[in-house]
């Protein structure tokens, strides 16, 4: 990056420092990943220079001959990979993709139902502070004490409020998404069923998680999580969706443009096409299988160490630790792990007794480390580092008085920043990760 170094040293140095942070640490946020050098090249290309409002063959700007080839290729690859009838690759990211779905099939004020945010759902599935709950009438469903979806509650919601759209899919749900059970309920009231597979789309593409396509009308996904592409999203319409509404594909396209967005990000579209080609390879299937094996190893090691997990474990790429029994919270553990070169995110747990800002859980995932080449034996070390940090900070409980909390957190950060135990683990990890390359770094 010699041009950037010369022309903009502040930005250049920050990028270099971020590359160092990524290389010397363990990335455990389940929604993050490392893209290939080919994806990086497409993403950093001159395609960012071009305006292309409209769709392939129907643009509102000239000079789109080559952009049309790229966008059509991305669409065709997604159709083949996921077995769907129609794909829109233009959503800027997951939240606009989901909002476009509302925009396509609902009128303002229509009832909807999605998994409650604190139970593992997403903001855009109707959480109270999201525009999706402001403009639509949201009736969230929850999970049972065992961490699995409460289908009896969803049946009651379906009967009483008749949601016109039901979301399945989540951001912090460690279990297989039960598409058939959702479909039975949605079909019984004629609701649109939409699967947001952002977290698991790589697993679905590889056949490691059941596909929602036979059960739902619409599928949305981000492209940068397990699918290992650039930050972006897609909306897909299934055969079942077209049977319910033959105009659905056109409604989705119109909801994106001109309904919600302007010009597509062509560099992202190209990078999505590259990632979709990679996701169709046998190597990617092996990668997706290894993600699940690595999560299972973490699950086994945490079980042995007596660490509590929501639903007792995982079927997919993520685990949700319940720290309410360890006398600490996700907020403290996230910071302590950061000092020890491990990145994860604090997260609410079902029935959260604390708050979204000081939640009782920690969300962990294996997609990024699996891309780096971590296998089961490596994950045993990873689990050991995490368990050591959990025990080390045991008892660092949040004060009951709300007014004391900000001061407590500030003091905890100062304490952890200078903690030799956490620093020593950080050094062990820095040395360990040297053997595991990251594309582009
Ligand atoms: N924030 C994303 C995640 O981490 O799951 C979802 O929007």
CSV table of C-alpha atoms and ligand atoms in Angstrom, one decimal:
chain,number,residue,atom,x,y,z
A,1,UNK,CA,0.0,0.0,0.0
A,2,UNK,CA,2.8,2.4,-0.9
A,3,UNK,CA,0.5,5.1,-2.3
A,4,UNK,CA,-1.5,5.2,0.9
A,5,UNK,CA,1.6,5.2,3.1
A,6,UNK,CA,2.8,8.3,1.3
A,7,UNK,CA,-0.4,10.2,0.8
A,8,UNK,CA,-2.3,9.4,4.0
A,9,UNK,CA,0.0,8.1,6.8
A,10,UNK,CA,-2.7,8.3,9.5
A,11,UNK,CA,-5.1,6.0,7.6
A,12,UNK,CA,-2.3,3.8,6.4
A,13,UNK,CA,-0.9,3.3,9.9
A,14,UNK,CA,-4.3,2.5,11.3
A,15,UNK,CA,-4.8,-0.2,8.7
A,16,UNK,CA,-1.4,-1.6,9.4
A,17,UNK,CA,-2.2,-1.6,13.2
A,18,UNK,CA,-5.5,-3.4,12.5
A,19,UNK,CA,-3.8,-6.0,10.4
A,20,UNK,CA,-1.3,-6.6,13.3
A,21,UNK,CA,-4.3,-6.9,15.7
A,22,UNK,CA,-6.0,-9.4,13.5
A,23,UNK,CA,-2.8,-11.5,13.0
A,24,UNK,CA,-1.7,-11.6,16.6
A,25,UNK,CA,-5.1,-12.4,18.1
A,26,UNK,CA,-7.9,-15.0,18.1
A,27,UNK,CA,-11.0,-13.8,16.3
A,28,UNK,CA,-13.9,-15.4,17.9
A,29,UNK,CA,-16.8,-13.2,16.9
A,30,UNK,CA,-19.1,-15.6,15.1
A,31,UNK,CA,-20.2,-13.1,12.5
A,32,UNK,CA,-16.7,-12.3,11.4
A,33,UNK,CA,-14.4,-14.0,8.9
A,34,UNK,CA,-11.3,-13.5,6.7
A,35,UNK,CA,-11.9,-13.2,3.0
A,36,UNK,CA,-9.6,-14.6,0.3
A,37,UNK,CA,-7.1,-12.4,-1.6
A,38,UNK,CA,-9.3,-12.7,-4.7
A,39,UNK,CA,-12.3,-11.3,-2.8
A,40,UNK,CA,-10.0,-8.5,-1.5
A,41,UNK,CA,-8.8,-7.7,-5.0
A,42,UNK,CA,-12.4,-7.5,-6.4
A,43,UNK,CA,-13.4,-5.4,-3.4
A,44,UNK,CA,-10.5,-3.0,-3.8
A,45,UNK,CA,-11.0,-2.6,-7.6
A,46,UNK,CA,-12.0,0.3,-9.8
A,47,UNK,CA,-15.6,-0.9,-9.9
A,48,UNK,CA,-16.2,1.5,-7.0
A,49,UNK,CA,-16.0,4.3,-9.6
A,50,UNK,CA,-19.2,3.4,-11.4
A,51,UNK,CA,-22.9,4.3,-11.0
A,52,UNK,CA,-25.4,1.6,-12.1
A,53,UNK,CA,-28.8,2.3,-10.7
A,54,UNK,CA,-31.3,-0.2,-12.1
A,55,UNK,CA,-30.6,-3.9,-12.9
A,56,UNK,CA,-28.6,-5.8,-15.6
A,57,UNK,CA,-29.9,-4.7,-19.0
A,58,UNK,CA,-32.1,-1.9,-17.5
A,59,UNK,CA,-29.8,0.8,-16.1
A,60,UNK,CA,-30.4,4.5,-15.5
A,61,UNK,CA,-26.7,5.3,-16.4
A,62,UNK,CA,-24.6,4.5,-19.5
A,63,UNK,CA,-21.4,2.5,-19.5
A,64,UNK,CA,-22.7,-0.5,-17.7
A,65,UNK,CA,-21.8,-3.3,-20.2
A,66,UNK,CA,-19.2,-4.9,-17.9
A,67,UNK,CA,-21.1,-4.2,-14.7
A,68,UNK,CA,-24.0,-6.1,-16.2
A,69,UNK,CA,-21.8,-9.1,-16.7
A,70,UNK,CA,-20.6,-9.0,-13.1
A,71,UNK,CA,-24.0,-8.6,-11.5
A,72,UNK,CA,-25.5,-11.3,-13.7
A,73,UNK,CA,-22.7,-13.7,-12.8
A,74,UNK,CA,-23.2,-13.0,-9.1
A,75,UNK,CA,-27.0,-13.7,-9.5
A,76,UNK,CA,-26.5,-16.9,-11.5
A,77,UNK,CA,-23.9,-18.2,-9.0
A,78,UNK,CA,-26.2,-17.5,-6.0
A,79,UNK,CA,-29.1,-19.2,-7.8
A,80,UNK,CA,-27.1,-22.3,-8.5
A,81,UNK,CA,-25.5,-22.5,-5.0
A,82,UNK,CA,-28.7,-22.0,-3.0
A,83,UNK,CA,-31.2,-23.5,-5.5
A,84,UNK,CA,-33.5,-20.5,-5.7
A,85,UNK,CA,-35.5,-18.9,-8.5
A,86,UNK,CA,-34.5,-15.2,-8.1
A,87,UNK,CA,-31.7,-13.3,-6.4
A,88,UNK,CA,-31.1,-9.6,-5.7
A,89,UNK,CA,-27.4,-9.0,-4.9
A,90,UNK,CA,-27.7,-5.2,-4.4
A,91,UNK,CA,-28.6,-4.7,-0.7
A,92,UNK,CA,-25.9,-2.7,1.0
A,93,UNK,CA,-25.9,-5.0,4.0
A,94,UNK,CA,-28.2,-7.3,6.1
A,95,UNK,CA,-30.3,-4.6,7.7
A,96,UNK,CA,-31.3,-2.9,4.5
A,97,UNK,CA,-32.0,-6.3,2.9
A,98,UNK,CA,-34.4,-7.2,5.7
A,99,UNK,CA,-36.1,-3.8,5.6
A,100,UNK,CA,-36.5,-4.2,1.8
A,101,UNK,CA,-38.4,-7.4,2.5
A,102,UNK,CA,-40.9,-5.5,4.7
A,103,UNK,CA,-41.1,-2.9,2.0
A,104,UNK,CA,-41.8,-5.5,-0.7
A,105,UNK,CA,-44.6,-7.5,1.0
A,106,UNK,CA,-46.2,-5.4,3.8
A,107,UNK,CA,-48.1,-2.2,4.3
A,108,UNK,CA,-47.1,0.0,7.3
A,109,UNK,CA,-48.7,-1.2,10.5
A,110,UNK,CA,-49.0,-4.8,9.4
A,111,UNK,CA,-48.3,-7.4,12.1
A,112,UNK,CA,-45.0,-9.4,12.1
A,113,UNK,CA,-43.3,-11.9,14.3
A,114,UNK,CA,-39.6,-12.6,14.8
A,115,UNK,CA,-37.3,-14.0,17.5
A,116,UNK,CA,-36.9,-11.6,20.4
A,117,UNK,CA,-33.5,-9.8,20.3
A,118,UNK,CA,-32.6,-10.9,23.8
A,119,UNK,CA,-33.3,-14.5,22.9
A,120,UNK,CA,-31.0,-14.4,19.9
A,121,UNK,CA,-33.0,-12.6,17.3
A,122,UNK,CA,-31.9,-9.6,15.2
A,123,UNK,CA,-32.8,-5.9,15.5
A,124,UNK,CA,-34.5,-6.0,12.1
A,125,UNK,CA,-36.8,-8.9,13.1
A,126,UNK,CA,-39.0,-6.4,15.0
A,127,UNK,CA,-37.0,-5.4,18.0
A,128,UNK,CA,-38.6,-2.5,19.8
A,129,UNK,CA,-36.1,0.3,19.0
A,130,UNK,CA,-35.7,-0.7,15.4
A,131,UNK,CA,-37.6,1.0,12.5
A,132,UNK,CA,-39.1,-2.5,11.8
A,133,UNK,CA,-41.1,-2.2,15.1
A,134,UNK,CA,-41.8,1.5,14.6
A,135,UNK,CA,-43.4,1.0,11.2
A,136,UNK,CA,-44.9,-2.5,11.7
A,137,UNK,CA,-46.7,-4.2,14.6
A,138,UNK,CA,-44.1,-6.5,16.2
A,139,UNK,CA,-45.1,-9.6,18.2
A,140,UNK,CA,-41.8,-11.3,19.1
A,141,UNK,CA,-41.5,-15.0,20.0
A,142,UNK,CA,-39.0,-16.3,22.5
A,143,UNK,CA,-36.9,-19.4,23.3
A,144,UNK,CA,-37.7,-22.0,26.0
A,145,UNK,CA,-35.6,-22.3,29.2
A,146,UNK,CA,-33.7,-25.1,27.3
A,147,UNK,CA,-32.6,-22.5,24.7
A,148,UNK,CA,-34.8,-23.9,21.8
A,149,UNK,CA,-37.5,-22.0,19.9
A,150,UNK,CA,-40.8,-21.8,21.8
A,151,UNK,CA,-43.1,-23.0,19.0
A,152,UNK,CA,-46.2,-23.2,21.3
A,153,UNK,CA,-45.8,-19.4,21.9
A,154,UNK,CA,-45.4,-18.8,18.1
A,155,UNK,CA,-48.6,-20.8,17.5
A,156,UNK,CA,-50.4,-18.6,20.0
A,157,UNK,CA,-49.1,-15.4,18.3
A,158,UNK,CA,-50.1,-16.8,14.9
A,159,UNK,CA,-53.6,-17.5,16.1
A,160,UNK,CA,-54.1,-14.2,18.0
A,161,UNK,CA,-52.3,-11.6,15.9
A,162,UNK,CA,-52.1,-13.3,12.4
A,163,UNK,CA,-48.7,-11.9,11.5
A,164,UNK,CA,-48.4,-11.3,7.7
A,165,UNK,CA,-44.7,-12.1,7.9
A,166,UNK,CA,-42.7,-14.4,10.2
A,167,UNK,CA,-39.0,-14.4,10.5
A,168,UNK,CA,-36.9,-17.5,11.2
A,169,UNK,CA,-33.1,-17.3,11.6
A,170,UNK,CA,-31.2,-15.6,14.3
A,171,UNK,CA,-27.9,-14.0,15.4
A,172,UNK,CA,-27.2,-15.8,18.6
A,173,UNK,CA,-29.0,-19.2,18.3
A,174,UNK,CA,-26.6,-22.1,18.8
A,175,UNK,CA,-29.0,-24.7,17.5
A,176,UNK,CA,-30.3,-25.9,14.1
A,177,UNK,CA,-33.1,-23.6,12.8
A,178,UNK,CA,-36.3,-25.6,12.7
A,179,UNK,CA,-37.5,-24.5,9.2
A,180,UNK,CA,-40.2,-27.2,8.8
A,181,UNK,CA,-41.9,-26.2,12.1
A,182,UNK,CA,-41.8,-22.5,11.2
A,183,UNK,CA,-43.4,-23.4,7.8
A,184,UNK,CA,-46.2,-25.3,9.3
A,185,UNK,CA,-47.2,-22.3,11.5
A,186,UNK,CA,-46.7,-19.7,8.7
A,187,UNK,CA,-48.6,-21.7,6.2
A,188,UNK,CA,-51.5,-22.3,8.6
A,189,UNK,CA,-52.2,-18.5,8.5
A,190,UNK,CA,-51.0,-17.7,5.0
A,191,UNK,CA,-48.0,-15.6,6.3
A,192,UNK,CA,-44.9,-15.0,4.4
A,193,UNK,CA,-42.1,-17.0,5.9
A,194,UNK,CA,-38.7,-15.4,5.6
A,195,UNK,CA,-35.4,-17.1,6.6
A,196,UNK,CA,-32.6,-14.7,7.6
A,197,UNK,CA,-29.6,-17.1,7.2
A,198,UNK,CA,-27.0,-14.4,7.6
A,199,UNK,CA,-25.1,-16.4,10.2
A,200,UNK,CA,-25.4,-19.8,8.6
A,201,UNK,CA,-25.4,-19.2,4.9
A,202,UNK,CA,-21.9,-20.7,4.5
A,203,UNK,CA,-23.1,-23.8,6.4
A,204,UNK,CA,-26.3,-24.0,4.2
A,205,UNK,CA,-24.3,-23.6,1.0
A,206,UNK,CA,-22.0,-26.5,2.0
A,207,UNK,CA,-24.9,-28.7,3.1
A,208,UNK,CA,-23.8,-28.7,6.7
A,209,UNK,CA,-27.1,-27.0,7.9
A,210,UNK,CA,-30.5,-27.8,6.4
A,211,UNK,CA,-31.5,-25.4,3.6
A,212,UNK,CA,-34.6,-23.2,4.3
A,213,UNK,CA,-35.4,-23.1,0.5
A,214,UNK,CA,-38.1,-25.8,0.4
A,215,UNK,CA,-39.9,-24.2,3.4
A,216,UNK,CA,-39.8,-20.5,3.0
A,217,UNK,CA,-40.9,-17.8,0.5
A,218,UNK,CA,-37.9,-15.5,0.9
A,219,UNK,CA,-34.3,-15.9,2.1
A,220,UNK,CA,-32.0,-13.1,3.2
A,221,UNK,CA,-28.4,-13.3,4.0
A,222,UNK,CA,-25.4,-11.2,4.6
A,223,UNK,CA,-22.4,-12.3,2.5
A,224,UNK,CA,-19.6,-11.7,5.0
A,225,UNK,CA,-20.1,-14.2,7.8
A,226,UNK,CA,-19.8,-18.0,7.3
A,227,UNK,CA,-20.2,-17.4,3.5
A,228,UNK,CA,-16.8,-15.6,3.6
A,229,UNK,CA,-17.5,-12.9,1.2
A,230,UNK,CA,-17.4,-9.1,1.4
A,231,UNK,CA,-19.7,-7.0,3.6
A,232,UNK,CA,-22.9,-7.1,1.6
A,233,UNK,CA,-26.2,-9.0,1.4
A,234,UNK,CA,-28.6,-10.8,-0.9
A,235,UNK,CA,-32.3,-11.4,-1.0
A,236,UNK,CA,-33.5,-14.7,-2.6
A,237,UNK,CA,-37.0,-15.8,-3.7
A,238,UNK,CA,-37.8,-19.5,-3.7
A,239,UNK,CA,-40.1,-21.6,-5.9
A,240,UNK,CA,-42.5,-21.7,-2.9
A,241,UNK,CA,-42.4,-17.9,-2.8
A,242,UNK,CA,-43.2,-17.6,-6.5
A,243,UNK,CA,-46.1,-20.1,-6.1
A,244,UNK,CA,-47.5,-17.9,-3.3
A,245,UNK,CA,-47.0,-14.7,-5.3
A,246,UNK,CA,-45.8,-14.8,-8.9
A,247,UNK,CA,-44.9,-11.1,-8.6
A,248,UNK,CA,-42.7,-11.6,-5.6
A,249,UNK,CA,-39.3,-11.3,-7.5
A,250,UNK,CA,-40.3,-8.1,-9.1
A,251,UNK,CA,-41.6,-6.7,-5.7
A,252,UNK,CA,-38.3,-7.5,-4.1
A,253,UNK,CA,-36.3,-5.8,-6.8
A,254,UNK,CA,-38.5,-2.7,-6.7
A,255,UNK,CA,-38.3,-2.6,-2.9
A,256,UNK,CA,-34.5,-2.4,-3.2
A,257,UNK,CA,-34.4,0.0,-6.1
A,258,UNK,CA,-36.0,2.5,-6.3
A,259,UNK,CA,-37.8,1.7,-3.0
A,260,UNK,CA,-34.9,1.9,-0.6
A,261,UNK,CA,-31.5,2.3,-2.3
A,262,UNK,CA,-29.7,4.1,-5.1
A,263,UNK,CA,-26.7,2.8,-7.0
A,264,UNK,CA,-25.4,-0.7,-6.2
A,265,UNK,CA,-21.9,-1.1,-4.8
A,266,UNK,CA,-20.4,-2.8,-7.9
A,267,UNK,CA,-17.0,-3.6,-6.2
A,268,UNK,CA,-19.0,-5.5,-3.5
A,269,UNK,CA,-21.1,-7.2,-6.2
A,270,UNK,CA,-18.0,-8.5,-7.9
A,271,UNK,CA,-16.5,-9.6,-4.6
A,272,UNK,CA,-19.8,-11.5,-3.8
A,273,UNK,CA,-19.5,-13.2,-7.2
A,274,UNK,CA,-16.0,-14.3,-6.3
A,275,UNK,CA,-17.0,-15.6,-2.9
A,276,UNK,CA,-19.9,-17.5,-4.4
A,277,UNK,CA,-17.5,-19.3,-6.8
A,278,UNK,CA,-15.3,-20.2,-3.8
A,279,UNK,CA,-18.3,-21.4,-1.8
A,280,UNK,CA,-19.2,-23.9,-4.5
A,281,UNK,CA,-15.9,-25.8,-4.2
A,282,UNK,CA,-15.2,-29.0,-2.4
A,283,UNK,CA,-12.7,-27.2,-0.2
A,284,UNK,CA,-15.4,-24.9,1.0
A,285,UNK,CA,-17.5,-27.9,2.0
A,286,UNK,CA,-14.6,-29.2,4.1
A,287,UNK,CA,-14.2,-25.7,5.6
A,288,UNK,CA,-17.9,-25.6,6.7
A,289,UNK,CA,-17.6,-29.1,8.2
A,290,UNK,CA,-14.5,-28.1,10.1
A,291,UNK,CA,-16.3,-25.0,11.5
A,292,UNK,CA,-18.9,-27.3,13.2
A,293,UNK,CA,-16.2,-29.7,14.4
A,294,UNK,CA,-14.3,-26.9,15.9
A,295,UNK,CA,-17.4,-25.6,17.7
A,296,UNK,CA,-18.0,-29.1,19.0
A,297,UNK,CA,-14.5,-29.2,20.4
A,298,UNK,CA,-15.1,-25.9,22.2
A,299,UNK,CA,-18.4,-27.3,23.5
A,300,UNK,CA,-16.7,-30.5,24.9
A,301,UNK,CA,-13.9,-28.5,26.5
A,302,UNK,CA,-16.3,-26.0,28.1
A,303,UNK,CA,-18.5,-28.9,29.4
A,304,UNK,CA,-15.4,-30.6,31.0
A,305,UNK,CA,-14.5,-27.2,32.6
A,306,UNK,CA,-18.0,-26.8,34.0
A,307,UNK,CA,-18.7,-23.6,31.9
A,308,UNK,CA,-22.5,-23.1,31.4
A,309,UNK,CA,-23.7,-22.8,27.8
A,310,UNK,CA,-27.1,-21.7,26.6
A,311,UNK,CA,-29.0,-24.8,25.3
A,312,UNK,CA,-26.1,-26.9,26.7
A,313,UNK,CA,-24.0,-26.5,23.5
A,314,UNK,CA,-24.2,-26.0,19.8
A,315,UNK,CA,-25.1,-27.5,16.4
A,316,UNK,CA,-23.5,-24.8,14.3
A,317,UNK,CA,-20.7,-22.2,14.3
A,318,UNK,CA,-21.4,-20.5,17.6
A,319,UNK,CA,-21.7,-20.9,21.3
A,320,UNK,CA,-23.3,-18.7,23.9
A,321,UNK,CA,-21.7,-18.8,27.3
A,322,UNK,CA,-23.9,-18.1,30.3
A,323,UNK,CA,-21.6,-16.4,32.9
A,324,UNK,CA,-24.4,-15.8,35.4
A,325,UNK,CA,-22.9,-18.7,37.5
A,326,UNK,CA,-19.3,-17.3,37.3
A,327,UNK,CA,-19.9,-14.1,39.3
A,328,UNK,CA,-19.0,-12.0,36.3
A,329,UNK,CA,-20.7,-10.8,33.1
A,330,UNK,CA,-20.0,-10.8,29.3
A,331,UNK,CA,-19.0,-7.1,29.5
A,332,UNK,CA,-16.1,-7.9,31.9
A,333,UNK,CA,-15.1,-11.1,30.0
A,334,UNK,CA,-15.1,-9.4,26.6
A,335,UNK,CA,-12.6,-6.8,27.9
A,336,UNK,CA,-10.4,-9.2,29.7
A,337,UNK,CA,-10.2,-11.4,26.6
A,338,UNK,CA,-9.3,-8.4,24.5
A,339,UNK,CA,-6.3,-7.7,26.7
A,340,UNK,CA,-5.4,-11.4,26.3
A,341,UNK,CA,-5.6,-11.1,22.5
A,342,UNK,CA,-9.0,-12.8,22.0
A,343,UNK,CA,-11.9,-11.0,20.4
A,344,UNK,CA,-15.4,-12.1,21.3
A,345,UNK,CA,-18.6,-10.2,22.0
A,346,UNK,CA,-20.7,-9.7,25.1
A,347,UNK,CA,-24.3,-10.9,24.5
A,348,UNK,CA,-27.6,-11.2,26.2
A,349,UNK,CA,-28.8,-14.6,27.1
A,350,UNK,CA,-32.4,-15.9,27.1
A,351,UNK,CA,-34.2,-14.5,30.2
A,352,UNK,CA,-31.5,-11.9,30.6
A,353,UNK,CA,-31.4,-10.7,34.2
A,354,UNK,CA,-28.9,-8.0,33.7
A,355,UNK,CA,-29.1,-5.7,30.6
A,356,UNK,CA,-28.1,-5.5,26.9
A,357,UNK,CA,-25.2,-3.2,27.8
A,358,UNK,CA,-24.0,-5.4,30.7
A,359,UNK,CA,-25.2,-8.8,29.5
A,360,UNK,CA,-24.7,-12.1,31.2
A,361,UNK,CA,-23.5,-13.9,28.1
A,362,UNK,CA,-20.5,-14.1,25.8
A,363,UNK,CA,-21.0,-15.1,22.1
A,364,UNK,CA,-18.2,-17.1,20.5
A,365,UNK,CA,-17.8,-18.6,17.1
A,366,UNK,CA,-15.3,-20.6,15.0
A,367,UNK,CA,-15.7,-19.4,11.3
A,368,UNK,CA,-12.7,-17.0,11.4
A,369,UNK,CA,-10.2,-19.4,13.2
A,370,UNK,CA,-11.3,-22.2,10.9
A,371,UNK,CA,-10.4,-20.1,7.9
A,372,UNK,CA,-6.9,-19.6,9.5
A,373,UNK,CA,-6.5,-23.4,9.6
A,374,UNK,CA,-7.4,-24.1,13.2
A,375,UNK,CA,-8.4,-27.7,13.8
A,376,UNK,CA,-9.8,-29.6,16.8
A,377,UNK,CA,-6.4,-29.9,18.6
A,378,UNK,CA,-5.9,-26.1,18.3
A,379,UNK,CA,-9.4,-25.5,19.7
A,380,UNK,CA,-8.5,-27.4,22.8
A,381,UNK,CA,-5.9,-24.7,23.5
A,382,UNK,CA,-8.4,-21.9,22.6
A,383,UNK,CA,-10.9,-23.3,25.1
A,384,UNK,CA,-8.2,-23.5,27.8
A,385,UNK,CA,-7.2,-19.9,27.3
A,386,UNK,CA,-10.8,-18.8,27.6
A,387,UNK,CA,-11.5,-20.9,30.7
A,388,UNK,CA,-8.4,-19.5,32.4
A,389,UNK,CA,-9.5,-16.0,31.8
A,390,UNK,CA,-13.1,-16.8,33.0
A,391,UNK,CA,-11.7,-18.2,36.3
A,392,UNK,CA,-9.2,-15.3,36.6
A,393,UNK,CA,-11.9,-12.7,36.6
A,394,UNK,CA,-14.4,-14.6,38.7
A,395,UNK,CA,-16.0,-12.4,41.3
A,396,UNK,CA,-15.7,-9.2,39.3
A,397,UNK,CA,-19.4,-8.7,39.6
A,398,UNK,CA,-21.3,-5.6,38.4
A,399,UNK,CA,-22.4,-3.3,41.3
A,400,UNK,CA,-26.1,-3.5,42.1
A,401,UNK,CA,-26.3,0.3,42.2
A,402,UNK,CA,-26.7,1.6,38.7
A,403,UNK,CA,-24.8,4.9,39.6
A,404,UNK,CA,-21.7,2.9,40.5
A,405,UNK,CA,-21.5,0.8,37.3
A,406,UNK,CA,-19.7,3.2,34.9
A,407,UNK,CA,-16.9,3.8,37.6
A,408,UNK,CA,-16.7,0.1,38.2
A,409,UNK,CA,-16.2,-0.7,34.5
A,410,UNK,CA,-13.6,2.0,34.2
A,411,UNK,CA,-11.7,0.6,37.2
A,412,UNK,CA,-11.9,-2.9,35.8
A,413,UNK,CA,-10.5,-1.8,32.5
A,414,UNK,CA,-7.5,-0.1,34.2
A,415,UNK,CA,-7.0,-3.3,36.3
A,416,UNK,CA,-7.2,-5.7,33.3
A,417,UNK,CA,-4.9,-3.4,31.1
A,418,UNK,CA,-2.1,-3.9,33.7
A,419,UNK,CA,-2.8,-7.5,34.6
A,420,UNK,CA,0.3,-9.7,34.1
A,421,UNK,CA,-1.8,-12.9,33.9
A,422,UNK,CA,-3.9,-11.6,31.0
A,423,UNK,CA,-0.8,-10.2,29.3
A,424,UNK,CA,1.0,-13.6,29.6
A,425,UNK,CA,-1.9,-15.3,27.9
A,426,UNK,CA,-1.8,-12.6,25.2
A,427,UNK,CA,1.9,-13.4,24.6
A,428,UNK,CA,1.1,-17.2,24.4
A,429,UNK,CA,-1.6,-16.5,21.8
A,430,UNK,CA,0.6,-14.1,19.8
A,431,UNK,CA,3.3,-16.7,19.5
A,432,UNK,CA,0.7,-19.5,18.7
A,433,UNK,CA,-1.0,-17.6,15.9
A,434,UNK,CA,2.3,-17.0,14.0
A,435,UNK,CA,1.8,-20.4,12.3
A,436,UNK,CA,-1.7,-19.5,11.0
A,437,UNK,CA,-1.8,-17.1,8.0
A,438,UNK,CA,-4.6,-14.7,7.1
A,439,UNK,CA,-5.1,-13.9,3.4
A,440,UNK,CA,-3.9,-10.4,2.6
A,441,UNK,CA,-1.9,-9.9,5.8
B,1,LIG,N1,-24.2,-7.7,14.3
B,1,LIG,C1,-24.4,-8.9,13.5
B,1,LIG,C2,-23.9,-10.1,14.3
B,1,LIG,O1,-22.9,-9.9,14.8
B,1,LIG,O2,-24.5,-11.1,14.4
B,1,LIG,C3,-25.8,-9.0,13.2
B,1,LIG,O3,-26.2,-7.8,12.7
